[in-house]
Amino acid sequence: MMSGVSTDRPSESGADEPAEQAPAEAVAQPVEETGRQPRRLRTVLIIAAVLFALDLLIKCIVVATIEPGKPIYLIGDFVRLSLVRNPGAAFSMATGMTWLLTLIATAVVIGVIRIGRTLRSLPWAVGLGMVLGGALGNLVDRLFRAPGPLQGHVVDYMAVGWWPVFNVADSAIVCGAILLVALTVFGFEPDGTRAGDQKQERDAADEDAEGKAA
């Protein structure tokens, strides 16, 4: 009498476990990360370096070619180049607080670089790059020009109408600050998103959760 031979095959290891769940989860995370905008620190530094170099070059030319009190008229009396040593802030404000302005400029430079490390918005990178380049341009003057460190006078040279004499660094700081304020007012975030878009995503997620619960 022949004994029955079992035709059952041993189950393979892990057959009862879902085979595709782990790979799907593993792929989901990289897709989410690659979908985000790239960090913009390099953009901030490039814009800052270009503005800083331009400001420094023009200041060197102005100091070497223009004498104080002898302006060069470009468009009548309205636009002219005039060498002025400014101990104050942009557009000759706060002239009696040179040392404090130097410390503030240093803090601005450090703060912008720290923010730029996680920045993902291109418009924010442009604005911060302008502020950083302008702050560096005037900070170098305060550190290395007469009458001494932390007390150095900034070289201003551009005069337009009745407006106080200014330079490229002043213009970069003011224009960059205006851009950053506008981005904040209209809801553009440093991470590349908009405040309204985030609210819509949260509302949609809440609706989906409510639908599943029902």
mmCIF file of C-alpha atoms in Angstrom:
data_model
loop_
_atom_site.group_PDB
_atom_site.id
_atom_site.type_symbol
_atom_site.label_atom_id
_atom_site.label_comp_id
_atom_site.label_asym_id
_atom_site.label_seq_id
_atom_site.Cartn_x
_atom_site.Cartn_y
_atom_site.Cartn_z
ATOM 1 C CA MET A 1 0.000 0.000 0.000
ATOM 2 C CA MET A 2 1.523 3.268 -1.123
ATOM 3 C CA SER A 3 1.450 6.121 1.289
ATOM 4 C CA GLY A 4 -0.104 9.357 0.037
ATOM 5 C CA VAL A 5 2.318 12.006 -1.068
ATOM 6 C CA SER A 6 1.428 15.500 -0.029
ATOM 7 C CA THR A 7 1.387 18.006 -2.879
ATOM 8 C CA ASP A 8 1.347 20.998 -0.563
ATOM 9 C CA ARG A 9 4.394 23.225 -1.014
ATOM 10 C CA PRO A 10 5.841 25.134 1.902
ATOM 11 C CA SER A 11 4.861 28.727 1.864
ATOM 12 C CA GLU A 12 7.605 31.138 0.960
ATOM 13 C CA SER A 13 8.960 33.369 3.661
ATOM 14 C CA GLY A 14 7.025 36.587 3.978
ATOM 15 C CA ALA A 15 4.291 35.555 1.536
ATOM 16 C CA ASP A 16 1.582 36.906 3.794
ATOM 17 C CA GLU A 17 3.245 40.335 4.021
ATOM 18 C CA PRO A 18 2.287 43.017 1.511
ATOM 19 C CA ALA A 19 5.101 43.112 -1.036
ATOM 20 C CA GLU A 20 4.514 46.520 -2.551
ATOM 21 C CA GLN A 21 3.682 48.599 0.505
ATOM 22 C CA ALA A 22 7.245 49.212 1.667
ATOM 23 C CA PRO A 23 8.601 50.244 -1.773
ATOM 24 C CA ALA A 24 5.654 52.596 -2.271
ATOM 25 C CA GLU A 25 6.342 54.289 1.039
ATOM 26 C CA ALA A 26 10.054 54.448 0.307
ATOM 27 C CA VAL A 27 9.425 56.177 -3.023
ATOM 28 C CA ALA A 28 6.896 58.646 -1.639
ATOM 29 C CA GLN A 29 9.364 60.553 0.521
ATOM 30 C CA PRO A 30 11.937 61.343 -2.217
ATOM 31 C CA VAL A 31 9.153 62.463 -4.563
ATOM 32 C CA GLU A 32 7.881 64.875 -1.941
ATOM 33 C CA GLU A 33 11.376 66.233 -1.305
ATOM 34 C CA THR A 34 12.285 66.645 -4.985
ATOM 35 C CA GLY A 35 9.037 68.494 -5.611
ATOM 36 C CA ARG A 36 10.096 71.333 -3.337
ATOM 37 C CA GLN A 37 11.930 74.380 -4.631
ATOM 38 C CA PRO A 38 15.730 74.394 -4.239
ATOM 39 C CA ARG A 39 17.442 76.378 -1.520
ATOM 40 C CA ARG A 40 18.438 79.875 -2.588
ATOM 41 C CA LEU A 41 21.489 80.732 -0.487
ATOM 42 C CA ARG A 42 23.722 80.701 -3.564
ATOM 43 C CA THR A 43 21.400 83.184 -5.288
ATOM 44 C CA VAL A 44 21.513 85.465 -2.242
ATOM 45 C CA LEU A 45 25.316 85.368 -2.156
ATOM 46 C CA ILE A 46 25.724 85.966 -5.908
ATOM 47 C CA ILE A 47 23.446 89.020 -5.885
ATOM 48 C CA ALA A 48 25.156 90.345 -2.760
ATOM 49 C CA ALA A 49 28.630 89.833 -4.251
ATOM 50 C CA VAL A 50 27.740 91.641 -7.492
ATOM 51 C CA LEU A 51 26.252 94.639 -5.669
ATOM 52 C CA PHE A 52 29.130 94.761 -3.181
ATOM 53 C CA ALA A 53 31.737 94.703 -5.971
ATOM 54 C CA LEU A 54 29.891 97.384 -7.961
ATOM 55 C CA ASP A 55 29.553 99.624 -4.921
ATOM 56 C CA LEU A 56 33.210 99.216 -3.975
ATOM 57 C CA LEU A 57 34.419 99.878 -7.532
ATOM 58 C CA ILE A 58 32.403 103.070 -7.915
ATOM 59 C CA LYS A 59 33.511 104.338 -4.495
ATOM 60 C CA CYS A 60 37.174 103.815 -5.395
ATOM 61 C CA ILE A 61 36.707 105.691 -8.682
ATOM 62 C CA VAL A 62 34.829 108.545 -7.020
ATOM 63 C CA VAL A 63 37.416 108.962 -4.242
ATOM 64 C CA ALA A 64 40.233 108.997 -6.804
ATOM 65 C CA THR A 65 38.657 111.412 -9.286
ATOM 66 C CA ILE A 66 36.265 113.766 -7.446
ATOM 67 C CA GLU A 67 37.243 116.410 -4.914
ATOM 68 C CA PRO A 68 34.861 117.303 -2.065
ATOM 69 C CA GLY A 69 32.861 120.402 -2.896
ATOM 70 C CA LYS A 70 33.479 120.082 -6.637
ATOM 71 C CA PRO A 71 30.578 118.046 -8.086
ATOM 72 C CA ILE A 72 30.393 116.709 -11.609
ATOM 73 C CA TYR A 73 27.100 117.618 -13.277
ATOM 74 C CA LEU A 74 25.543 114.874 -15.392
ATOM 75 C CA ILE A 75 22.048 116.182 -16.176
ATOM 76 C CA GLY A 76 22.039 119.911 -15.516
ATOM 77 C CA ASP A 77 21.866 120.623 -11.793
ATOM 78 C CA PHE A 78 19.420 117.778 -11.201
ATOM 79 C CA VAL A 79 21.731 114.725 -11.408
ATOM 80 C CA ARG A 80 25.343 115.093 -10.318
ATOM 81 C CA LEU A 81 28.267 113.225 -8.757
ATOM 82 C CA SER A 82 29.366 114.741 -5.469
ATOM 83 C CA LEU A 83 31.812 113.221 -2.977
ATOM 84 C CA VAL A 84 30.414 113.242 0.559
ATOM 85 C CA ARG A 85 31.714 111.439 3.660
ATOM 86 C CA ASN A 86 28.644 110.271 5.526
ATOM 87 C CA PRO A 87 28.899 109.207 9.212
ATOM 88 C CA GLY A 88 25.205 108.245 9.317
ATOM 89 C CA ALA A 89 22.859 105.719 7.788
ATOM 90 C CA ALA A 90 21.416 105.561 4.286
ATOM 91 C CA PHE A 91 20.640 108.973 2.798
ATOM 92 C CA SER A 92 22.600 110.728 5.602
ATOM 93 C CA MET A 93 20.216 109.789 8.422
ATOM 94 C CA ALA A 94 21.335 109.249 12.060
ATOM 95 C CA THR A 95 24.697 110.923 11.519
ATOM 96 C CA GLY A 96 25.609 110.846 15.218
ATOM 97 C CA MET A 97 25.269 107.066 15.697
ATOM 98 C CA THR A 98 28.056 105.657 13.521
ATOM 99 C CA TRP A 99 29.205 102.939 15.935
ATOM 100 C CA LEU A 100 25.642 101.726 16.523
ATOM 101 C CA LEU A 101 24.941 101.629 12.789
ATOM 102 C CA THR A 102 28.066 99.519 12.347
ATOM 103 C CA LEU A 103 26.824 96.964 14.868
ATOM 104 C CA ILE A 104 23.372 96.951 13.269
ATOM 105 C CA ALA A 105 24.890 96.367 9.830
ATOM 106 C CA THR A 106 26.917 93.456 11.208
ATOM 107 C CA ALA A 107 23.786 91.926 12.742
ATOM 108 C CA VAL A 108 21.923 92.340 9.438
ATOM 109 C CA VAL A 109 24.660 90.527 7.528
ATOM 110 C CA ILE A 110 24.638 87.604 9.989
ATOM 111 C CA GLY A 111 20.843 87.443 10.032
ATOM 112 C CA VAL A 112 20.492 87.453 6.246
ATOM 113 C CA ILE A 113 23.018 84.640 5.849
ATOM 114 C CA ARG A 114 21.236 82.535 8.479
ATOM 115 C CA ILE A 115 17.857 83.062 6.820
ATOM 116 C CA GLY A 116 19.344 82.338 3.400
ATOM 117 C CA ARG A 117 20.446 78.850 4.463
ATOM 118 C CA THR A 118 16.826 77.631 4.437
ATOM 119 C CA LEU A 119 15.419 80.046 1.844
ATOM 120 C CA ARG A 120 13.502 78.588 -1.128
ATOM 121 C CA SER A 121 11.741 81.624 -2.625
ATOM 122 C CA LEU A 122 13.501 83.342 -5.546
ATOM 123 C CA PRO A 123 11.930 86.789 -4.929
ATOM 124 C CA TRP A 124 12.935 86.567 -1.259
ATOM 125 C CA ALA A 125 16.449 85.609 -2.351
ATOM 126 C CA VAL A 126 16.638 88.688 -4.591
ATOM 127 C CA GLY A 127 15.453 90.996 -1.812
ATOM 128 C CA LEU A 128 17.758 89.518 0.812
ATOM 129 C CA GLY A 129 20.679 89.544 -1.629
ATOM 130 C CA MET A 130 20.161 93.259 -2.228
ATOM 131 C CA VAL A 131 19.998 93.986 1.494
ATOM 132 C CA LEU A 132 23.087 91.852 2.160
ATOM 133 C CA GLY A 133 25.120 93.435 -0.642
ATOM 134 C CA GLY A 134 24.234 96.951 0.476
ATOM 135 C CA ALA A 135 24.910 96.203 4.136
ATOM 136 C CA LEU A 136 28.332 94.754 3.280
ATOM 137 C CA GLY A 137 29.211 97.742 1.082
ATOM 138 C CA ASN A 138 28.585 100.287 3.822
ATOM 139 C CA LEU A 139 29.956 98.023 6.557
ATOM 140 C CA VAL A 140 33.360 97.878 4.861
ATOM 141 C CA ASP A 141 33.468 101.677 4.826
ATOM 142 C CA ARG A 142 32.636 101.844 8.533
ATOM 143 C CA LEU A 143 35.326 99.318 9.381
ATOM 144 C CA PHE A 144 38.215 100.461 7.186
ATOM 145 C CA ARG A 145 37.781 104.142 6.303
ATOM 146 C CA ALA A 146 38.680 107.203 8.371
ATOM 147 C CA PRO A 147 38.412 108.190 11.140
ATOM 148 C CA GLY A 148 38.745 104.573 12.358
ATOM 149 C CA PRO A 149 37.149 101.156 12.958
ATOM 150 C CA LEU A 150 33.424 101.291 13.824
ATOM 151 C CA GLN A 151 33.586 105.061 13.186
ATOM 152 C CA GLY A 152 34.394 105.070 9.459
ATOM 153 C CA HIS A 153 32.464 107.440 7.214
ATOM 154 C CA VAL A 154 30.598 105.980 4.248
ATOM 155 C CA VAL A 155 31.450 107.321 0.789
ATOM 156 C CA ASP A 156 28.349 108.803 -0.882
ATOM 157 C CA TYR A 157 28.453 110.230 -4.381
ATOM 158 C CA MET A 158 25.082 110.219 -6.199
ATOM 159 C CA ALA A 159 22.959 113.350 -5.866
ATOM 160 C CA VAL A 160 19.507 113.619 -7.482
ATOM 161 C CA GLY A 161 17.625 116.874 -7.067
ATOM 162 C CA TRP A 162 16.931 117.717 -3.430
ATOM 163 C CA TRP A 163 17.396 114.089 -2.290
ATOM 164 C CA PRO A 164 20.311 113.461 0.123
ATOM 165 C CA VAL A 165 23.497 112.120 -1.466
ATOM 166 C CA PHE A 166 23.581 108.293 -1.593
ATOM 167 C CA ASN A 167 25.438 105.365 -3.123
ATOM 168 C CA VAL A 168 24.757 101.954 -4.678
ATOM 169 C CA ALA A 169 24.709 100.267 -1.253
ATOM 170 C CA ASP A 170 22.032 102.656 0.040
ATOM 171 C CA SER A 171 19.871 102.036 -3.020
ATOM 172 C CA ALA A 172 20.262 98.262 -2.706
ATOM 173 C CA ILE A 173 19.254 98.275 0.967
ATOM 174 C CA VAL A 174 16.167 100.435 0.414
ATOM 175 C CA CYS A 175 14.988 98.627 -2.745
ATOM 176 C CA GLY A 176 15.597 95.208 -1.161
ATOM 177 C CA ALA A 177 13.682 96.188 1.969
ATOM 178 C CA ILE A 178 10.742 97.472 -0.103
ATOM 179 C CA LEU A 179 10.663 94.188 -2.029
ATOM 180 C CA LEU A 180 10.664 92.121 1.173
ATOM 181 C CA VAL A 181 7.848 94.191 2.657
ATOM 182 C CA ALA A 182 5.808 93.764 -0.534
ATOM 183 C CA LEU A 183 6.354 89.993 -0.501
ATOM 184 C CA THR A 184 5.211 89.839 3.114
ATOM 185 C CA VAL A 185 2.103 91.942 2.459
ATOM 186 C CA PHE A 186 1.039 89.809 -0.515
ATOM 187 C CA GLY A 187 1.563 86.559 1.371
ATOM 188 C CA PHE A 188 4.707 85.202 -0.295
ATOM 189 C CA GLU A 189 6.594 83.074 2.226
ATOM 190 C CA PRO A 190 10.397 82.533 2.360
ATOM 191 C CA ASP A 191 9.845 78.789 1.772
ATOM 192 C CA GLY A 192 8.355 79.476 -1.677
ATOM 193 C CA THR A 193 4.680 79.071 -0.738
ATOM 194 C CA ARG A 194 1.843 81.556 -0.326
ATOM 195 C CA ALA A 195 -0.222 81.983 2.803
ATOM 196 C CA GLY A 196 -3.500 81.589 0.864
ATOM 197 C CA ASP A 197 -2.322 78.374 -0.777
ATOM 198 C CA GLN A 198 -1.447 76.843 2.583
ATOM 199 C CA LYS A 199 -4.903 77.717 3.940
ATOM 200 C CA GLN A 200 -6.573 76.099 0.908
ATOM 201 C CA GLU A 201 -4.518 72.942 1.356
ATOM 202 C CA ARG A 202 -5.501 72.739 5.017
ATOM 203 C CA ASP A 203 -9.170 73.262 4.166
ATOM 204 C CA ALA A 204 -9.019 70.546 1.497
ATOM 205 C CA ALA A 205 -7.340 68.152 3.925
ATOM 206 C CA ASP A 206 -10.021 68.860 6.542
ATOM 207 C CA GLU A 207 -12.773 68.188 4.001
ATOM 208 C CA ASP A 208 -11.163 64.882 2.984
ATOM 209 C CA ALA A 209 -10.885 63.869 6.622
ATOM 210 C CA GLU A 210 -14.522 64.709 7.251
ATOM 211 C CA GLY A 211 -15.578 62.769 4.166
ATOM 212 C CA LYS A 212 -13.702 59.659 5.261
ATOM 213 C CA ALA A 213 -15.112 59.911 8.764
ATOM 214 C CA ALA A 214 -18.668 60.051 7.370
#
